[in-house]
mmCIF file of C-alpha atoms in Angstrom:
data_model
loop_
_atom_site.group_PDB
_atom_site.id
_atom_site.type_symbol
_atom_site.label_atom_id
_atom_site.label_comp_id
_atom_site.label_asym_id
_atom_site.label_seq_id
_atom_site.Cartn_x
_atom_site.Cartn_y
_atom_site.Cartn_z
ATOM 1 C CA MET A 1 38.806 -70.186 -0.756
ATOM 2 C CA VAL A 2 41.576 -68.176 0.900
ATOM 3 C CA GLU A 3 39.391 -67.522 3.960
ATOM 4 C CA LEU A 4 38.503 -71.210 4.290
ATOM 5 C CA THR A 5 42.164 -72.135 3.934
ATOM 6 C CA GLY A 6 43.055 -69.615 6.624
ATOM 7 C CA VAL A 7 40.474 -71.069 9.000
ATOM 8 C CA ALA A 8 41.731 -74.578 8.230
ATOM 9 C CA LEU A 9 45.291 -73.506 9.065
ATOM 10 C CA ILE A 10 44.179 -72.087 12.415
ATOM 11 C CA LEU A 11 42.134 -75.191 13.284
ATOM 12 C CA GLY A 12 44.899 -77.518 12.138
ATOM 13 C CA GLY A 13 47.348 -75.462 14.159
ATOM 14 C CA GLY A 14 45.198 -75.908 17.243
ATOM 15 C CA VAL A 15 45.178 -79.686 16.810
ATOM 16 C CA LEU A 16 48.945 -79.809 16.278
ATOM 17 C CA LEU A 17 49.463 -77.493 19.227
ATOM 18 C CA ALA A 18 47.661 -79.637 21.789
ATOM 19 C CA PHE A 19 47.722 -83.172 20.392
ATOM 20 C CA GLY A 20 50.451 -83.375 17.722
ATOM 21 C CA ALA A 21 52.608 -86.036 19.360
ATOM 22 C CA ALA A 22 49.742 -87.597 21.310
ATOM 23 C CA LEU A 23 47.936 -88.553 18.106
ATOM 24 C CA SER A 24 50.880 -90.749 17.115
ATOM 25 C CA VAL A 25 51.043 -91.420 13.382
ATOM 26 C CA TYR A 26 47.872 -89.375 12.878
ATOM 27 C CA GLY A 27 49.610 -86.320 14.290
ATOM 28 C CA VAL A 28 52.640 -86.980 12.113
ATOM 29 C CA ALA A 29 50.334 -87.416 9.115
ATOM 30 C CA LEU A 30 48.774 -84.024 9.873
ATOM 31 C CA LEU A 31 52.265 -82.586 10.190
ATOM 32 C CA GLY A 32 53.169 -84.155 6.850
ATOM 33 C CA ALA A 33 50.003 -82.756 5.290
ATOM 34 C CA VAL A 34 50.793 -79.248 6.546
ATOM 35 C CA LEU A 35 54.401 -79.386 5.359
ATOM 36 C CA GLY A 36 53.494 -81.017 2.051
ATOM 37 C CA GLY A 37 50.646 -78.612 1.388
ATOM 38 C CA GLY A 38 52.821 -75.627 2.244
ATOM 39 C CA ALA A 39 55.618 -76.843 -0.003
ATOM 40 C CA GLY A 40 53.109 -77.484 -2.775
ATOM 41 C CA TYR A 41 51.759 -73.954 -2.451
ATOM 42 C CA LEU A 42 55.264 -72.510 -2.715
ATOM 43 C CA VAL A 43 56.023 -74.388 -5.933
ATOM 44 C CA ALA A 44 52.510 -74.050 -7.387
ATOM 45 C CA PRO A 45 53.615 -71.866 -10.340
ATOM 46 C CA THR A 46 56.205 -74.455 -11.374
ATOM 47 C CA ILE A 47 53.864 -77.420 -10.984
ATOM 48 C CA GLY A 48 51.018 -75.547 -12.649
ATOM 49 C CA GLY A 49 53.145 -74.726 -15.656
ATOM 50 C CA ALA A 50 54.263 -78.337 -15.973
ATOM 51 C CA ILE A 51 50.701 -79.681 -16.030
ATOM 52 C CA GLY A 52 49.148 -76.808 -17.974
ATOM 53 C CA LEU A 53 47.315 -75.097 -15.104
ATOM 54 C CA SER A 54 47.486 -71.570 -13.735
ATOM 55 C CA GLY A 55 46.081 -69.341 -11.016
ATOM 56 C CA ALA A 56 43.934 -70.736 -8.222
ATOM 57 C CA VAL A 57 43.514 -74.080 -9.980
ATOM 58 C CA ALA A 58 47.284 -74.563 -10.108
ATOM 59 C CA SER A 59 47.593 -73.659 -6.424
ATOM 60 C CA LEU A 60 44.816 -76.059 -5.460
ATOM 61 C CA ALA A 61 46.369 -78.884 -7.490
ATOM 62 C CA ALA A 62 49.838 -78.256 -6.055
ATOM 63 C CA VAL A 63 48.542 -78.145 -2.481
ATOM 64 C CA ALA A 64 46.548 -81.347 -3.008
ATOM 65 C CA ILE A 65 49.597 -83.135 -4.419
ATOM 66 C CA GLY A 66 51.725 -81.883 -1.535
ATOM 67 C CA VAL A 67 49.189 -82.957 1.092
ATOM 68 C CA VAL A 68 48.850 -86.459 -0.360
ATOM 69 C CA ALA A 69 52.623 -86.840 -0.657
ATOM 70 C CA GLY A 70 53.149 -85.607 2.901
ATOM 71 C CA VAL A 71 50.579 -88.006 4.343
ATOM 72 C CA LEU A 72 51.921 -90.985 2.379
ATOM 73 C CA ILE A 73 55.482 -90.300 3.496
ATOM 74 C CA ALA A 74 54.290 -89.876 7.083
ATOM 75 C CA TYR A 75 52.631 -93.278 7.103
ATOM 76 C CA THR A 76 55.620 -94.907 5.392
ATOM 77 C CA VAL A 77 58.569 -93.408 7.263
ATOM 78 C CA LEU A 78 57.397 -91.631 10.403
ATOM 79 C CA SER A 79 60.863 -90.721 11.650
ATOM 80 C CA MET A 80 61.750 -89.194 8.274
ATOM 81 C CA VAL A 81 58.814 -86.792 8.446
ATOM 82 C CA VAL A 82 59.790 -85.737 11.966
ATOM 83 C CA ALA A 83 63.376 -85.190 10.799
ATOM 84 C CA ILE A 84 62.231 -83.188 7.752
ATOM 85 C CA ALA A 85 59.959 -81.108 9.966
ATOM 86 C CA GLY A 86 62.869 -80.604 12.346
ATOM 87 C CA PHE A 87 65.039 -79.383 9.485
ATOM 88 C CA ALA A 88 62.320 -76.993 8.283
ATOM 89 C CA VAL A 89 61.664 -75.524 11.733
ATOM 90 C CA GLY A 90 65.375 -75.422 12.561
ATOM 91 C CA SER A 91 66.140 -73.574 9.334
ATOM 92 C CA LEU A 92 63.481 -70.946 10.018
ATOM 93 C CA LEU A 93 64.815 -70.530 13.547
ATOM 94 C CA GLY A 94 68.278 -70.032 12.075
ATOM 95 C CA VAL A 95 67.018 -67.274 9.788
ATOM 96 C CA TYR A 96 65.311 -65.618 12.771
ATOM 97 C CA ILE A 97 68.504 -65.786 14.841
ATOM 98 C CA VAL A 98 70.580 -64.204 12.083
ATOM 99 C CA SER A 99 68.081 -61.578 10.922
ATOM 100 C CA ASP A 100 66.163 -60.530 14.032
ATOM 101 C CA LEU A 101 68.488 -61.281 16.939
ATOM 102 C CA ALA A 102 71.918 -60.724 15.396
ATOM 103 C CA GLY A 103 70.737 -58.142 12.871
ATOM 104 C CA VAL A 104 72.905 -59.637 10.140
ATOM 105 C CA SER A 105 71.800 -59.294 6.531
ATOM 106 C CA GLY A 106 72.875 -61.126 3.417
ATOM 107 C CA MET A 107 72.024 -64.462 1.856
ATOM 108 C CA LEU A 108 75.227 -66.287 2.832
ATOM 109 C CA PRO A 109 74.977 -65.823 6.634
ATOM 110 C CA LYS A 110 71.275 -66.682 6.568
ATOM 111 C CA ALA A 111 71.811 -69.795 4.477
ATOM 112 C CA GLY A 112 74.757 -70.971 6.568
ATOM 113 C CA VAL A 113 73.059 -70.626 9.941
ATOM 114 C CA ALA A 114 69.740 -71.934 8.602
ATOM 115 C CA LEU A 115 71.454 -75.030 7.228
ATOM 116 C CA GLY A 116 73.324 -75.620 10.480
ATOM 117 C CA THR A 117 70.326 -75.243 12.782
ATOM 118 C CA GLY A 118 68.167 -77.263 10.409
ATOM 119 C CA ILE A 119 70.590 -80.191 10.333
ATOM 120 C CA LEU A 120 71.034 -80.048 14.113
ATOM 121 C CA LEU A 121 67.311 -80.204 14.842
ATOM 122 C CA ALA A 122 66.778 -82.898 12.202
ATOM 123 C CA PHE A 123 69.540 -84.996 13.792
ATOM 124 C CA LEU A 124 68.061 -84.592 17.263
ATOM 125 C CA ALA A 125 64.624 -85.501 15.920
ATOM 126 C CA MET A 126 65.920 -88.869 14.745
ATOM 127 C CA PHE A 127 66.904 -89.846 18.293
ATOM 128 C CA LEU A 128 64.537 -87.805 20.459
ATOM 129 C CA THR A 129 61.490 -88.430 18.304
ATOM 130 C CA LYS A 130 58.848 -87.840 20.968
ATOM 131 C CA THR A 131 60.502 -84.758 22.457
ATOM 132 C CA ALA A 132 61.237 -83.270 19.043
ATOM 133 C CA LEU A 133 57.725 -84.003 17.796
ATOM 134 C CA ILE A 134 56.212 -82.261 20.808
ATOM 135 C CA GLY A 135 58.374 -79.193 20.233
ATOM 136 C CA ILE A 136 57.869 -79.123 16.464
ATOM 137 C CA THR A 137 54.095 -79.594 16.548
ATOM 138 C CA ALA A 138 53.734 -77.055 19.358
ATOM 139 C CA PHE A 139 55.875 -74.588 17.394
ATOM 140 C CA LEU A 140 54.007 -74.999 14.113
ATOM 141 C CA GLY A 141 50.645 -75.191 15.861
ATOM 142 C CA ALA A 142 51.315 -71.966 17.744
ATOM 143 C CA SER A 143 52.538 -70.325 14.531
ATOM 144 C CA PHE A 144 49.294 -71.116 12.706
ATOM 145 C CA ALA A 145 46.950 -70.583 15.658
ATOM 146 C CA SER A 146 48.481 -67.176 16.440
ATOM 147 C CA THR A 147 48.217 -66.275 12.715
ATOM 148 C CA GLN A 148 51.933 -65.613 12.438
ATOM 149 C CA LEU A 149 51.874 -68.053 9.542
ATOM 150 C CA THR A 150 48.967 -67.355 7.213
ATOM 151 C CA VAL A 151 47.997 -67.951 3.607
ATOM 152 C CA GLY A 152 49.388 -64.495 2.888
ATOM 153 C CA SER A 153 52.753 -65.536 4.313
ATOM 154 C CA PHE A 154 52.982 -68.416 1.856
ATOM 155 C CA GLU A 155 51.769 -66.236 -1.015
ATOM 156 C CA THR A 156 54.481 -63.667 -0.337
ATOM 157 C CA ALA A 157 57.142 -66.345 0.064
ATOM 158 C CA ALA A 158 56.115 -67.935 -3.231
ATOM 159 C CA SER A 159 55.974 -64.677 -5.182
ATOM 160 C CA ASP A 160 59.191 -63.198 -3.768
ATOM 161 C CA LEU A 161 61.098 -66.516 -3.643
ATOM 162 C CA THR A 162 62.176 -65.952 -0.038
ATOM 163 C CA VAL A 163 61.563 -67.660 3.301
ATOM 164 C CA ASP A 164 61.518 -64.396 5.254
ATOM 165 C CA PRO A 165 57.681 -64.198 5.382
ATOM 166 C CA LEU A 166 57.669 -67.666 6.966
ATOM 167 C CA VAL A 167 59.985 -66.708 9.821
ATOM 168 C CA VAL A 168 58.065 -66.582 13.104
ATOM 169 C CA SER A 169 58.832 -63.894 15.667
ATOM 170 C CA LEU A 170 59.706 -65.604 18.936
ATOM 171 C CA GLU A 171 58.999 -62.354 20.770
ATOM 172 C CA ASN A 172 55.279 -62.419 19.984
ATOM 173 C CA PRO A 173 53.499 -62.938 23.347
ATOM 174 C CA ILE A 174 50.525 -64.777 21.833
ATOM 175 C CA PHE A 175 52.831 -67.192 20.032
ATOM 176 C CA LEU A 176 54.936 -67.734 23.159
ATOM 177 C CA GLY A 177 51.855 -68.371 25.286
ATOM 178 C CA LEU A 178 50.392 -70.854 22.825
ATOM 179 C CA PHE A 179 53.729 -72.602 22.353
ATOM 180 C CA ALA A 180 54.208 -73.015 26.104
ATOM 181 C CA LEU A 181 50.625 -74.230 26.462
ATOM 182 C CA GLY A 182 51.129 -76.769 23.681
ATOM 183 C CA VAL A 183 54.370 -78.149 25.109
ATOM 184 C CA LEU A 184 52.949 -78.425 28.627
ATOM 185 C CA THR A 185 49.713 -79.983 27.385
ATOM 186 C CA GLN A 186 51.460 -82.629 25.308
ATOM 187 C CA PHE A 187 54.001 -83.544 27.981
ATOM 188 C CA GLY A 188 51.107 -83.694 30.437
ATOM 189 C CA LEU A 189 49.224 -86.131 28.210
ATOM 190 C CA PHE A 190 52.272 -88.405 28.107
ATOM 191 C CA LYS A 191 52.931 -88.069 31.837
ATOM 192 C CA LEU A 192 49.355 -88.891 32.792
ATOM 193 C CA GLY A 193 49.283 -91.906 30.505
ATOM 194 C CA TRP A 194 46.457 -90.557 28.365
ATOM 195 C CA VAL A 195 48.513 -90.921 25.192
ATOM 196 C CA GLY A 196 48.325 -94.698 25.504
ATOM 197 C CA LYS A 197 44.539 -94.497 25.709
ATOM 198 C CA ILE A 198 44.395 -92.199 22.682
ATOM 199 C CA ALA A 199 46.703 -94.485 20.684
ATOM 200 C CA GLY A 200 44.644 -97.507 21.689
ATOM 201 C CA ALA A 201 41.500 -95.893 20.315
ATOM 202 C CA LEU A 202 43.061 -95.019 16.938
ATOM 203 C CA PRO A 203 43.620 -97.819 14.391
ATOM 204 C CA GLY A 204 47.300 -98.278 13.609
ATOM 205 C CA ALA A 205 48.472 -95.759 16.202
ATOM 206 C CA SER A 206 51.176 -96.394 18.781
ATOM 207 C CA VAL A 207 52.824 -94.405 21.544
ATOM 208 C CA ILE A 208 55.784 -92.466 20.141
ATOM 209 C CA ARG A 209 58.891 -92.580 22.319
ATOM 210 C CA ASP A 210 62.421 -91.231 22.300
ATOM 211 C CA ARG A 211 65.092 -93.736 21.314
ATOM 212 C CA GLY A 212 65.997 -95.841 24.341
ATOM 213 C CA GLU A 213 62.979 -94.702 26.349
ATOM 214 C CA GLN A 214 61.346 -97.556 28.197
ATOM 215 C CA GLU A 215 57.627 -98.177 28.261
ATOM 216 C CA PRO A 216 56.296 -97.173 31.685
ATOM 217 C CA ALA A 217 55.208 -100.006 33.917
ATOM 218 C CA SER A 218 51.456 -100.389 34.160
#
């Protein structure tokens, strides 16, 4: 099961990396599923205890609940999911800045910077939805596709009650290459007008734009 989950994370990361924003609400739904499933995995022991399950069954149930919740929220309030994802990614970036770049240790500095960067990115995501979604999906997609975020990362984070295993190293060349490729690919899809064609072929999809951005003339 762990191996299949790992493969699914890599494949899902590849889709987010190249087509996250281009897939409109479908991409956001996938983002919601990833975030919801990850959150469910982290709180699996708590949920399992509440419903009388344990071990792999509890993890599977928690992930399933998280995935369903993430997808439902994505379809209901798209901008909220992007903002939540922005907060999550921003917080992890804050921890990386404090721990790896500044070399500062301690819970208080980490929490303070993580909260600040998380709120900042979440705020920007509410106004620059398309731009933020491209960056967020490329970041998470590259993290999964480069195996910087794995099932083991979530297992360690859940068992040790810390987010440190989920912090991605921005100095990893594979991650950087994939992230750049994802950003360029997604902006290219928008620039070439292919996103409109993709959205037109998907039921209920629409072209995601930044607030105030005008629809290009045909």
